[in-house]
PDB file of C-alpha atoms in Angstrom:
ATOM      1  CA  MET A   1       0.000   0.000   0.000  1.00  0.00           C
ATOM      2  CA  PHE A   2       2.791   2.420   0.857  1.00  0.00           C
ATOM      3  CA  SER A   3       5.417   1.568  -1.776  1.00  0.00           C
ATOM      4  CA  TYR A   4       4.870   4.674  -3.948  1.00  0.00           C
ATOM      5  CA  ARG A   5       7.285   7.534  -3.273  1.00  0.00           C
ATOM      6  CA  HIS A   6       6.865  10.715  -5.283  1.00  0.00           C
ATOM      7  CA  ALA A   7      10.507  11.659  -4.646  1.00  0.00           C
ATOM      8  CA  PHE A   8      11.431   9.349  -7.546  1.00  0.00           C
ATOM      9  CA  HIS A   9       9.159  11.304  -9.898  1.00  0.00           C
ATOM     10  CA  ALA A  10       9.362  14.904  -8.632  1.00  0.00           C
ATOM     11  CA  GLY A  11       9.671  17.432 -11.430  1.00  0.00           C
ATOM     12  CA  ASN A  12       8.865  14.998 -14.230  1.00  0.00           C
ATOM     13  CA  HIS A  13       6.655  15.833 -17.223  1.00  0.00           C
ATOM     14  CA  ALA A  14       3.515  14.925 -15.276  1.00  0.00           C
ATOM     15  CA  ASP A  15       4.453  17.404 -12.547  1.00  0.00           C
ATOM     16  CA  VAL A  16       5.017  20.084 -15.186  1.00  0.00           C
ATOM     17  CA  LEU A  17       1.457  19.672 -16.458  1.00  0.00           C
ATOM     18  CA  LYS A  18      -0.113  19.273 -13.018  1.00  0.00           C
ATOM     19  CA  HIS A  19       1.677  22.149 -11.346  1.00  0.00           C
ATOM     20  CA  ALA A  20       1.365  24.559 -14.271  1.00  0.00           C
ATOM     21  CA  VAL A  21      -2.405  23.970 -14.172  1.00  0.00           C
ATOM     22  CA  LEU A  22      -2.430  24.264 -10.375  1.00  0.00           C
ATOM     23  CA  ILE A  23      -0.625  27.616 -10.412  1.00  0.00           C
ATOM     24  CA  ALA A  24      -2.849  29.084 -13.130  1.00  0.00           C
ATOM     25  CA  THR A  25      -5.954  27.924 -11.269  1.00  0.00           C
ATOM     26  CA  LEU A  26      -4.807  29.328  -7.931  1.00  0.00           C
ATOM     27  CA  GLN A  27      -3.822  32.656  -9.427  1.00  0.00           C
ATOM     28  CA  TYR A  28      -7.329  32.991 -10.827  1.00  0.00           C
ATOM     29  CA  LEU A  29      -9.089  31.914  -7.619  1.00  0.00           C
ATOM     30  CA  THR A  30      -7.081  34.300  -5.444  1.00  0.00           C
ATOM     31  CA  GLU A  31      -8.093  37.316  -7.521  1.00  0.00           C
ATOM     32  CA  LYS A  32     -11.302  37.509  -5.471  1.00  0.00           C
ATOM     33  CA  ASP A  33     -10.984  38.865  -1.928  1.00  0.00           C
ATOM     34  CA  ALA A  34     -13.060  36.132  -0.257  1.00  0.00           C
ATOM     35  CA  ALA A  35     -11.117  33.442   1.600  1.00  0.00           C
ATOM     36  CA  LEU A  36     -10.193  30.256  -0.253  1.00  0.00           C
ATOM     37  CA  THR A  37      -9.829  26.767   1.221  1.00  0.00           C
ATOM     38  CA  VAL A  38      -7.502  24.392  -0.640  1.00  0.00           C
ATOM     39  CA  LEU A  39      -7.608  20.646  -0.003  1.00  0.00           C
ATOM     40  CA  ASP A  40      -4.695  18.493  -1.233  1.00  0.00           C
ATOM     41  CA  THR A  41      -5.778  14.852  -0.963  1.00  0.00           C
ATOM     42  CA  HIS A  42      -2.351  13.253  -1.466  1.00  0.00           C
ATOM     43  CA  ALA A  43       0.179  15.833  -0.338  1.00  0.00           C
ATOM     44  CA  GLY A  44       3.443  13.864  -0.381  1.00  0.00           C
ATOM     45  CA  ALA A  45       6.549  15.240   1.333  1.00  0.00           C
ATOM     46  CA  GLY A  46       6.059  18.818   0.118  1.00  0.00           C
ATOM     47  CA  LEU A  47       9.656  19.479  -0.960  1.00  0.00           C
ATOM     48  CA  TYR A  48      12.045  17.300  -2.949  1.00  0.00           C
ATOM     49  CA  ARG A  49      15.795  17.363  -3.595  1.00  0.00           C
ATOM     50  CA  LEU A  50      16.514  16.948  -7.282  1.00  0.00           C
ATOM     51  CA  ASP A  51      20.126  16.175  -6.392  1.00  0.00           C
ATOM     52  CA  GLY A  52      19.052  13.535  -3.854  1.00  0.00           C
ATOM     53  CA  ASP A  53      19.268   9.771  -4.241  1.00  0.00           C
ATOM     54  CA  TYR A  54      15.635   9.239  -5.252  1.00  0.00           C
ATOM     55  CA  ALA A  55      15.610  11.863  -8.014  1.00  0.00           C
ATOM     56  CA  ARG A  56      19.057  10.891  -9.310  1.00  0.00           C
ATOM     57  CA  THR A  57      18.029   7.239  -9.468  1.00  0.00           C
ATOM     58  CA  SER A  58      15.052   7.932 -11.723  1.00  0.00           C
ATOM     59  CA  GLY A  59      16.418  10.907 -13.656  1.00  0.00           C
ATOM     60  CA  GLU A  60      12.846  11.963 -14.415  1.00  0.00           C
ATOM     61  CA  ALA A  61      13.331  15.636 -13.534  1.00  0.00           C
ATOM     62  CA  SER A  62      15.939  15.902 -16.289  1.00  0.00           C
ATOM     63  CA  GLU A  63      13.149  15.145 -18.777  1.00  0.00           C
ATOM     64  CA  GLY A  64      10.768  17.582 -17.075  1.00  0.00           C
ATOM     65  CA  ILE A  65      11.395  20.754 -15.090  1.00  0.00           C
ATOM     66  CA  LEU A  66      15.142  20.783 -15.791  1.00  0.00           C
ATOM     67  CA  LYS A  67      14.487  21.041 -19.529  1.00  0.00           C
ATOM     68  CA  LEU A  68      12.555  24.242 -18.847  1.00  0.00           C
ATOM     69  CA  THR A  69      14.966  25.819 -16.364  1.00  0.00           C
ATOM     70  CA  ALA A  70      18.189  25.021 -18.220  1.00  0.00           C
ATOM     71  CA  ALA A  71      20.107  28.174 -19.113  1.00  0.00           C
ATOM     72  CA  ASP A  72      20.508  26.939 -22.677  1.00  0.00           C
ATOM     73  CA  ALA A  73      16.857  25.919 -23.138  1.00  0.00           C
ATOM     74  CA  PRO A  74      16.111  26.498 -26.842  1.00  0.00           C
ATOM     75  CA  GLY A  75      13.212  28.183 -28.539  1.00  0.00           C
ATOM     76  CA  ALA A  76      11.067  31.262 -28.128  1.00  0.00           C
ATOM     77  CA  ALA A  77       9.934  32.775 -24.853  1.00  0.00           C
ATOM     78  CA  LEU A  78       7.763  30.532 -22.724  1.00  0.00           C
ATOM     79  CA  ALA A  79       3.994  30.900 -22.775  1.00  0.00           C
ATOM     80  CA  PRO A  80       2.813  32.918 -19.733  1.00  0.00           C
ATOM     81  CA  MET A  81       1.425  29.835 -17.988  1.00  0.00           C
ATOM     82  CA  LEU A  82       4.715  27.945 -18.328  1.00  0.00           C
ATOM     83  CA  GLN A  83       6.756  30.995 -17.341  1.00  0.00           C
ATOM     84  CA  GLU A  84       4.716  31.389 -14.143  1.00  0.00           C
ATOM     85  CA  TYR A  85       5.400  27.728 -13.367  1.00  0.00           C
ATOM     86  CA  VAL A  86       9.141  28.050 -13.990  1.00  0.00           C
ATOM     87  CA  ASP A  87       9.313  31.253 -11.931  1.00  0.00           C
ATOM     88  CA  THR A  88       7.526  29.533  -9.040  1.00  0.00           C
ATOM     89  CA  VAL A  89       9.988  26.634  -9.031  1.00  0.00           C
ATOM     90  CA  ARG A  90      12.968  28.985  -9.306  1.00  0.00           C
ATOM     91  CA  ALA A  91      11.730  30.905  -6.264  1.00  0.00           C
ATOM     92  CA  PHE A  92      12.551  27.837  -4.152  1.00  0.00           C
ATOM     93  CA  ASN A  93      16.128  27.755  -5.436  1.00  0.00           C
ATOM     94  CA  GLN A  94      19.092  30.019  -4.850  1.00  0.00           C
ATOM     95  CA  GLY A  95      21.502  30.767  -7.654  1.00  0.00           C
ATOM     96  CA  SER A  96      21.159  29.441 -11.171  1.00  0.00           C
ATOM     97  CA  GLY A  97      20.650  25.734 -10.489  1.00  0.00           C
ATOM     98  CA  THR A  98      17.402  23.880  -9.793  1.00  0.00           C
ATOM     99  CA  LYS A  99      18.118  21.536  -6.905  1.00  0.00           C
ATOM    100  CA  VAL A 100      14.860  21.823  -4.965  1.00  0.00           C
ATOM    101  CA  TYR A 101      11.457  20.982  -6.391  1.00  0.00           C
ATOM    102  CA  PRO A 102       8.339  22.191  -4.579  1.00  0.00           C
ATOM    103  CA  GLY A 103       5.484  19.729  -4.397  1.00  0.00           C
ATOM    104  CA  SER A 104       1.867  20.829  -4.489  1.00  0.00           C
ATOM    105  CA  PRO A 105       1.720  21.831  -0.777  1.00  0.00           C
ATOM    106  CA  PHE A 106       4.525  24.364  -1.101  1.00  0.00           C
ATOM    107  CA  ILE A 107       3.340  25.681  -4.451  1.00  0.00           C
ATOM    108  CA  ILE A 108      -0.128  26.212  -3.005  1.00  0.00           C
ATOM    109  CA  GLN A 109       1.069  27.829   0.216  1.00  0.00           C
ATOM    110  CA  ARG A 110       3.253  30.252  -1.699  1.00  0.00           C
ATOM    111  CA  LEU A 111       0.265  31.518  -3.684  1.00  0.00           C
ATOM    112  CA  LEU A 112      -2.234  31.798  -0.830  1.00  0.00           C
ATOM    113  CA  ARG A 113      -3.143  34.972   1.035  1.00  0.00           C
ATOM    114  CA  ALA A 114      -3.029  35.282   4.829  1.00  0.00           C
ATOM    115  CA  HIS A 115      -6.763  34.563   5.217  1.00  0.00           C
ATOM    116  CA  ASP A 116      -6.766  31.437   3.016  1.00  0.00           C
ATOM    117  CA  LYS A 117      -6.525  27.889   4.415  1.00  0.00           C
ATOM    118  CA  LEU A 118      -4.658  24.785   3.235  1.00  0.00           C
ATOM    119  CA  LYS A 119      -5.462  21.235   4.373  1.00  0.00           C
ATOM    120  CA  LEU A 120      -2.856  18.600   3.516  1.00  0.00           C
ATOM    121  CA  PHE A 121      -3.703  14.895   3.677  1.00  0.00           C
ATOM    122  CA  GLU A 122      -1.007  12.210   3.655  1.00  0.00           C
ATOM    123  CA  LEU A 123      -1.069   8.544   4.708  1.00  0.00           C
ATOM    124  CA  HIS A 124       2.474   7.401   3.842  1.00  0.00           C
ATOM    125  CA  PRO A 125       4.294   7.457   7.225  1.00  0.00           C
ATOM    126  CA  THR A 126       7.684   8.534   5.848  1.00  0.00           C
ATOM    127  CA  ASP A 127       6.237  11.245   3.623  1.00  0.00           C
ATOM    128  CA  LEU A 128       3.995  12.386   6.476  1.00  0.00           C
ATOM    129  CA  ARG A 129       7.001  12.962   8.742  1.00  0.00           C
ATOM    130  CA  ALA A 130       8.845  14.804   5.979  1.00  0.00           C
ATOM    131  CA  LEU A 131       5.762  16.888   5.181  1.00  0.00           C
ATOM    132  CA  ALA A 132       5.203  17.857   8.808  1.00  0.00           C
ATOM    133  CA  GLY A 133       8.855  18.853   9.172  1.00  0.00           C
ATOM    134  CA  ASN A 134       8.871  20.849   5.953  1.00  0.00           C
ATOM    135  CA  VAL A 135       5.617  22.643   6.777  1.00  0.00           C
ATOM    136  CA  ALA A 136       6.879  23.506  10.267  1.00  0.00           C
ATOM    137  CA  GLN A 137       9.683  25.518   8.652  1.00  0.00           C
ATOM    138  CA  LEU A 138       7.103  27.679   6.875  1.00  0.00           C
ATOM    139  CA  ASP A 139       5.961  29.096  10.203  1.00  0.00           C
ATOM    140  CA  ALA A 140       2.516  29.400   8.620  1.00  0.00           C
ATOM    141  CA  GLY A 141       0.660  28.891  11.890  1.00  0.00           C
ATOM    142  CA  ARG A 142      -2.951  27.807  11.553  1.00  0.00           C
ATOM    143  CA  GLN A 143      -3.068  28.549   7.829  1.00  0.00           C
ATOM    144  CA  VAL A 144      -1.693  25.095   6.964  1.00  0.00           C
ATOM    145  CA  ALA A 145      -2.891  21.852   8.556  1.00  0.00           C
ATOM    146  CA  VAL A 146      -1.142  18.497   8.041  1.00  0.00           C
ATOM    147  CA  LEU A 147      -3.539  15.598   8.507  1.00  0.00           C
ATOM    148  CA  HIS A 148      -2.618  11.907   8.792  1.00  0.00           C
ATOM    149  CA  GLU A 149      -5.777  10.826   7.022  1.00  0.00           C
ATOM    150  CA  ASP A 150      -7.093   9.283   3.838  1.00  0.00           C
ATOM    151  CA  GLY A 151      -7.698  12.319   1.655  1.00  0.00           C
ATOM    152  CA  PHE A 152     -10.529  10.621  -0.229  1.00  0.00           C
ATOM    153  CA  GLU A 153     -12.532  10.567   2.999  1.00  0.00           C
ATOM    154  CA  GLY A 154     -10.868  13.443   4.842  1.00  0.00           C
ATOM    155  CA  ILE A 155     -12.062  16.212   2.544  1.00  0.00           C
ATOM    156  CA  LYS A 156     -15.701  15.519   3.396  1.00  0.00           C
ATOM    157  CA  LYS A 157     -15.621  17.393   6.694  1.00  0.00           C
ATOM    158  CA  PHE A 158     -14.287  20.527   4.985  1.00  0.00           C
ATOM    159  CA  LEU A 159     -16.975  20.748   2.293  1.00  0.00           C
ATOM    160  CA  PRO A 160     -18.594  23.185   2.028  1.00  0.00           C
ATOM    161  CA  PRO A 161     -15.921  25.531   3.438  1.00  0.00           C
ATOM    162  CA  PRO A 162     -16.858  28.574   5.574  1.00  0.00           C
ATOM    163  CA  ALA A 163     -16.433  31.150   2.801  1.00  0.00           C
ATOM    164  CA  ARG A 164     -17.914  28.752   0.216  1.00  0.00           C
ATOM    165  CA  ARG A 165     -14.844  28.921  -2.015  1.00  0.00           C
ATOM    166  CA  ALA A 166     -12.620  25.864  -2.436  1.00  0.00           C
ATOM    167  CA  LEU A 167     -10.089  24.150  -4.659  1.00  0.00           C
ATOM    168  CA  VAL A 168      -9.621  20.395  -4.309  1.00  0.00           C
ATOM    169  CA  LEU A 169      -6.494  18.825  -5.828  1.00  0.00           C
ATOM    170  CA  CYS A 170      -6.685  15.040  -6.105  1.00  0.00           C
ATOM    171  CA  ASP A 171      -3.576  13.247  -7.353  1.00  0.00           C
ATOM    172  CA  PRO A 172      -3.216   9.758  -5.877  1.00  0.00           C
ATOM    173  CA  SER A 173      -0.506   7.422  -7.141  1.00  0.00           C
ATOM    174  CA  TYR A 174      -3.039   5.026  -8.731  1.00  0.00           C
ATOM    175  CA  GLU A 175      -0.702   2.208  -7.744  1.00  0.00           C
ATOM    176  CA  MET A 176      -3.800   0.397  -6.560  1.00  0.00           C
ATOM    177  CA  LYS A 177      -6.563  -0.048  -9.133  1.00  0.00           C
ATOM    178  CA  SER A 178      -9.086   0.861  -6.456  1.00  0.00           C
ATOM    179  CA  ASP A 179      -7.825   4.467  -6.554  1.00  0.00           C
ATOM    180  CA  TYR A 180      -9.712   5.082  -9.795  1.00  0.00           C
ATOM    181  CA  GLY A 181     -13.017   4.151  -8.211  1.00  0.00           C
ATOM    182  CA  LYS A 182     -12.178   6.125  -5.090  1.00  0.00           C
ATOM    183  CA  VAL A 183     -11.564   9.245  -7.179  1.00  0.00           C
ATOM    184  CA  LEU A 184     -14.970   8.895  -8.816  1.00  0.00           C
ATOM    185  CA  ASP A 185     -16.720   8.236  -5.503  1.00  0.00           C
ATOM    186  CA  MET A 186     -14.968  11.215  -3.908  1.00  0.00           C
ATOM    187  CA  MET A 187     -15.919  13.508  -6.770  1.00  0.00           C
ATOM    188  CA  GLN A 188     -19.548  12.384  -6.776  1.00  0.00           C
ATOM    189  CA  ASP A 189     -19.802  13.019  -3.044  1.00  0.00           C
ATOM    190  CA  ALA A 190     -17.927  16.330  -3.212  1.00  0.00           C
ATOM    191  CA  LEU A 191     -20.216  17.734  -5.905  1.00  0.00           C
ATOM    192  CA  LYS A 192     -23.218  16.911  -3.727  1.00  0.00           C
ATOM    193  CA  ARG A 193     -21.651  18.626  -0.725  1.00  0.00           C
ATOM    194  CA  PHE A 194     -20.256  21.636  -2.590  1.00  0.00           C
ATOM    195  CA  ALA A 195     -21.272  21.890  -6.229  1.00  0.00           C
ATOM    196  CA  THR A 196     -19.526  25.209  -6.903  1.00  0.00           C
ATOM    197  CA  GLY A 197     -16.032  24.175  -5.801  1.00  0.00           C
ATOM    198  CA  THR A 198     -13.180  23.847  -8.282  1.00  0.00           C
ATOM    199  CA  TYR A 199     -11.958  20.252  -8.548  1.00  0.00           C
ATOM    200  CA  ALA A 200      -8.688  19.242 -10.219  1.00  0.00           C
ATOM    201  CA  VAL A 201      -7.921  15.550 -10.773  1.00  0.00           C
ATOM    202  CA  TRP A 202      -4.564  14.336 -12.074  1.00  0.00           C
ATOM    203  CA  TYR A 203      -4.271  10.838 -13.540  1.00  0.00           C
ATOM    204  CA  PRO A 204      -1.674   8.743 -15.407  1.00  0.00           C
ATOM    205  CA  ILE A 205      -2.358   7.684 -18.987  1.00  0.00           C
ATOM    206  CA  ILE A 206      -1.218   4.076 -18.990  1.00  0.00           C
ATOM    207  CA  PRO A 207      -2.379   0.829 -20.667  1.00  0.00           C
ATOM    208  CA  ARG A 208      -5.045   0.144 -18.055  1.00  0.00           C
ATOM    209  CA  PRO A 209      -8.814   0.281 -18.738  1.00  0.00           C
ATOM    210  CA  GLU A 210      -9.477   2.252 -15.562  1.00  0.00           C
ATOM    211  CA  ALA A 211      -7.079   5.009 -16.650  1.00  0.00           C
ATOM    212  CA  HIS A 212      -8.895   5.537 -19.946  1.00  0.00           C
ATOM    213  CA  ASP A 213     -12.324   5.246 -18.341  1.00  0.00           C
ATOM    214  CA  LEU A 214     -11.665   7.831 -15.608  1.00  0.00           C
ATOM    215  CA  PRO A 215     -11.814  11.032 -17.714  1.00  0.00           C
ATOM    216  CA  ARG A 216     -14.868   9.763 -19.596  1.00  0.00           C
ATOM    217  CA  ARG A 217     -16.714   9.161 -16.349  1.00  0.00           C
ATOM    218  CA  LEU A 218     -15.637  12.513 -14.907  1.00  0.00           C
ATOM    219  CA  LYS A 219     -16.925  14.219 -18.063  1.00  0.00           C
ATOM    220  CA  THR A 220     -20.270  12.451 -17.731  1.00  0.00           C
ATOM    221  CA  MET A 221     -20.402  13.402 -14.055  1.00  0.00           C
ATOM    222  CA  ALA A 222     -19.796  17.070 -14.833  1.00  0.00           C
ATOM    223  CA  GLN A 223     -22.366  17.096 -17.624  1.00  0.00           C
ATOM    224  CA  LYS A 224     -25.032  15.465 -15.455  1.00  0.00           C
ATOM    225  CA  ALA A 225     -24.339  18.035 -12.729  1.00  0.00           C
ATOM    226  CA  GLY A 226     -24.546  20.866 -15.245  1.00  0.00           C
ATOM    227  CA  LYS A 227     -20.984  21.964 -14.494  1.00  0.00           C
ATOM    228  CA  SER A 228     -18.234  23.265 -16.747  1.00  0.00           C
ATOM    229  CA  TRP A 229     -15.211  21.020 -17.257  1.00  0.00           C
ATOM    230  CA  LEU A 230     -11.781  20.938 -18.868  1.00  0.00           C
ATOM    231  CA  HIS A 231      -9.588  18.003 -19.854  1.00  0.00           C
ATOM    232  CA  ALA A 232      -5.929  18.384 -20.843  1.00  0.00           C
ATOM    233  CA  THR A 233      -3.421  15.634 -21.623  1.00  0.00           C
ATOM    234  CA  LEU A 234       0.308  15.618 -22.299  1.00  0.00           C
ATOM    235  CA  THR A 235       2.076  12.707 -23.994  1.00  0.00           C
ATOM    236  CA  VAL A 236       5.877  12.805 -24.185  1.00  0.00           C
ATOM    237  CA  LYS A 237       6.700   9.381 -25.655  1.00  0.00           C
ATOM    238  CA  SER A 238       5.410   6.041 -26.862  1.00  0.00           C
ATOM    239  CA  SER A 239       3.840   3.658 -24.363  1.00  0.00           C
ATOM    240  CA  LYS A 240       5.119   0.578 -26.212  1.00  0.00           C
ATOM    241  CA  ILE A 241       7.299  -1.957 -24.428  1.00  0.00           C
ATOM    242  CA  THR A 242      10.445  -2.600 -26.473  1.00  0.00           C
ATOM    243  CA  GLU A 243      13.288  -5.129 -26.527  1.00  0.00           C
ATOM    244  CA  ASN A 244      16.978  -4.440 -27.023  1.00  0.00           C
ATOM    245  CA  ALA A 245      19.407  -6.571 -29.032  1.00  0.00           C
ATOM    246  CA  GLN A 246      19.967  -8.830 -26.032  1.00  0.00           C
ATOM    247  CA  GLY A 247      16.243  -9.528 -25.740  1.00  0.00           C
ATOM    248  CA  GLN A 248      15.880  -7.498 -22.581  1.00  0.00           C
ATOM    249  CA  THR A 249      12.509  -5.830 -22.089  1.00  0.00           C
ATOM    250  CA  LYS A 250      12.464  -2.077 -21.698  1.00  0.00           C
ATOM    251  CA  ARG A 251       9.403  -0.470 -20.178  1.00  0.00           C
ATOM    252  CA  PRO A 252       8.829   3.174 -21.084  1.00  0.00           C
ATOM    253  CA  GLY A 253       7.844   4.434 -17.641  1.00  0.00           C
ATOM    254  CA  LEU A 254       5.020   6.959 -17.561  1.00  0.00           C
ATOM    255  CA  PRO A 255       4.424   8.164 -21.140  1.00  0.00           C
ATOM    256  CA  ALA A 256       1.537  10.551 -20.542  1.00  0.00           C
ATOM    257  CA  SER A 257      -0.797  12.094 -17.991  1.00  0.00           C
ATOM    258  CA  GLY A 258      -3.931  14.176 -17.815  1.00  0.00           C
ATOM    259  CA  MET A 259      -5.658  16.840 -15.765  1.00  0.00           C
ATOM    260  CA  PHE A 260      -9.441  16.928 -15.497  1.00  0.00           C
ATOM    261  CA  LEU A 261     -11.073  19.943 -13.878  1.00  0.00           C
ATOM    262  CA  ILE A 262     -14.669  20.584 -12.913  1.00  0.00           C
ATOM    263  CA  ASN A 263     -15.606  24.264 -12.548  1.00  0.00           C
ATOM    264  CA  PRO A 264     -12.231  25.372 -13.987  1.00  0.00           C
ATOM    265  CA  PRO A 265     -11.242  29.031 -14.339  1.00  0.00           C
ATOM    266  CA  HIS A 266     -12.678  30.430 -17.569  1.00  0.00           C
ATOM    267  CA  THR A 267      -9.160  31.643 -18.422  1.00  0.00           C
ATOM    268  CA  LEU A 268      -7.544  28.207 -18.209  1.00  0.00           C
ATOM    269  CA  LYS A 269      -8.374  26.890 -21.674  1.00  0.00           C
ATOM    270  CA  ALA A 270      -6.717  29.806 -23.462  1.00  0.00           C
ATOM    271  CA  ALA A 271      -3.675  29.555 -21.182  1.00  0.00           C
ATOM    272  CA  LEU A 272      -3.311  25.856 -21.988  1.00  0.00           C
ATOM    273  CA  GLN A 273      -3.788  26.450 -25.708  1.00  0.00           C
ATOM    274  CA  ALA A 274      -0.596  28.496 -25.595  1.00  0.00           C
ATOM    275  CA  ALA A 275       1.316  26.317 -23.112  1.00  0.00           C
ATOM    276  CA  LEU A 276       0.584  22.735 -24.202  1.00  0.00           C
ATOM    277  CA  PRO A 277       2.288  22.952 -27.628  1.00  0.00           C
ATOM    278  CA  GLN A 278       5.405  24.254 -25.873  1.00  0.00           C
ATOM    279  CA  MET A 279       5.271  21.375 -23.383  1.00  0.00           C
ATOM    280  CA  VAL A 280       5.214  18.964 -26.321  1.00  0.00           C
ATOM    281  CA  GLU A 281       8.025  20.814 -28.097  1.00  0.00           C
ATOM    282  CA  ARG A 282      10.320  21.001 -25.075  1.00  0.00           C
ATOM    283  CA  LEU A 283       9.476  17.814 -23.189  1.00  0.00           C
ATOM    284  CA  GLY A 284       8.642  15.444 -26.047  1.00  0.00           C
ATOM    285  CA  GLN A 285      10.996  12.465 -26.281  1.00  0.00           C
ATOM    286  CA  ASP A 286       9.899  10.921 -29.579  1.00  0.00           C
ATOM    287  CA  ARG A 287       7.501  11.433 -32.484  1.00  0.00           C
ATOM    288  CA  ASN A 288       4.589  10.207 -30.367  1.00  0.00           C
ATOM    289  CA  ALA A 289       4.686  13.367 -28.243  1.00  0.00           C
ATOM    290  CA  THR A 290       1.382  15.236 -28.425  1.00  0.00           C
ATOM    291  CA  HIS A 291      -1.316  16.955 -26.394  1.00  0.00           C
ATOM    292  CA  THR A 292      -5.097  17.180 -26.268  1.00  0.00           C
ATOM    293  CA  LEU A 293      -7.388  19.852 -24.858  1.00  0.00           C
ATOM    294  CA  GLU A 294     -11.152  19.877 -24.640  1.00  0.00           C
ATOM    295  CA  ALA A 295     -13.668  21.740 -22.522  1.00  0.00           C
ATOM    296  CA  GLY A 296     -17.406  22.035 -22.144  1.00  0.00           C
ATOM    297  CA  GLY A 297     -20.300  23.172 -20.015  1.00  0.00           C
TER     298      GLY A 297
END
């Protein structure tokens, strides 16, 4: 149950998509004066060392954030959405290098105002200890709460929030197939409790029926509820399993991921229309690299 560690994957292409969308969404939601409550269902450790053992072992950040922050990164200026993301990550680093990667909790906290609230849920015991220690250094007081709870269930007691404004970020590991069903159950319940909240679900695009069914079912859910929705995907390489000359099997790792939002900012689609082609251009690893973007409601 607890084998997944995000430290291996911090700053990869999936984080680029997820966190660029998260930042754009938060910037929009914090334009209004009323207090905002943010619920992060699977918070992780909060901060990650890109020069640490986990990140160096996987090398995934070198195909993600590090391609965007490299001093010699080619091409035209970044789209505003991607530039905001890069600037946010750089703010956690001193000098020219990118050695620290902020997870969702630290990205969110950085963008919140003093009267906003952040609830962080984490079950993994090691990540929970790291998260609590990292958050303590923020000296954020009662603004940030770290909860040793199942985020799928834990968010229920916070919906609807006092000021009736909320963003829910749901990004489980999906290591267990049951996570897909739990996401759908959580979303169905959340929309009944607080239909006007903004909900952002990240998911991996892998050869598994549940992964392809999830966005379809979320779309149907949004349509039945009469809510607007947005679905963005980023593919950086082929998902095919290959063999080398010695007959050894090579698995591609995570080739693609998606973000599905219900009640997204009305500005998000245009921002992604500019940013997604650049993500493909800069992060794509083979000719299968592509993106999709659709919205409705």
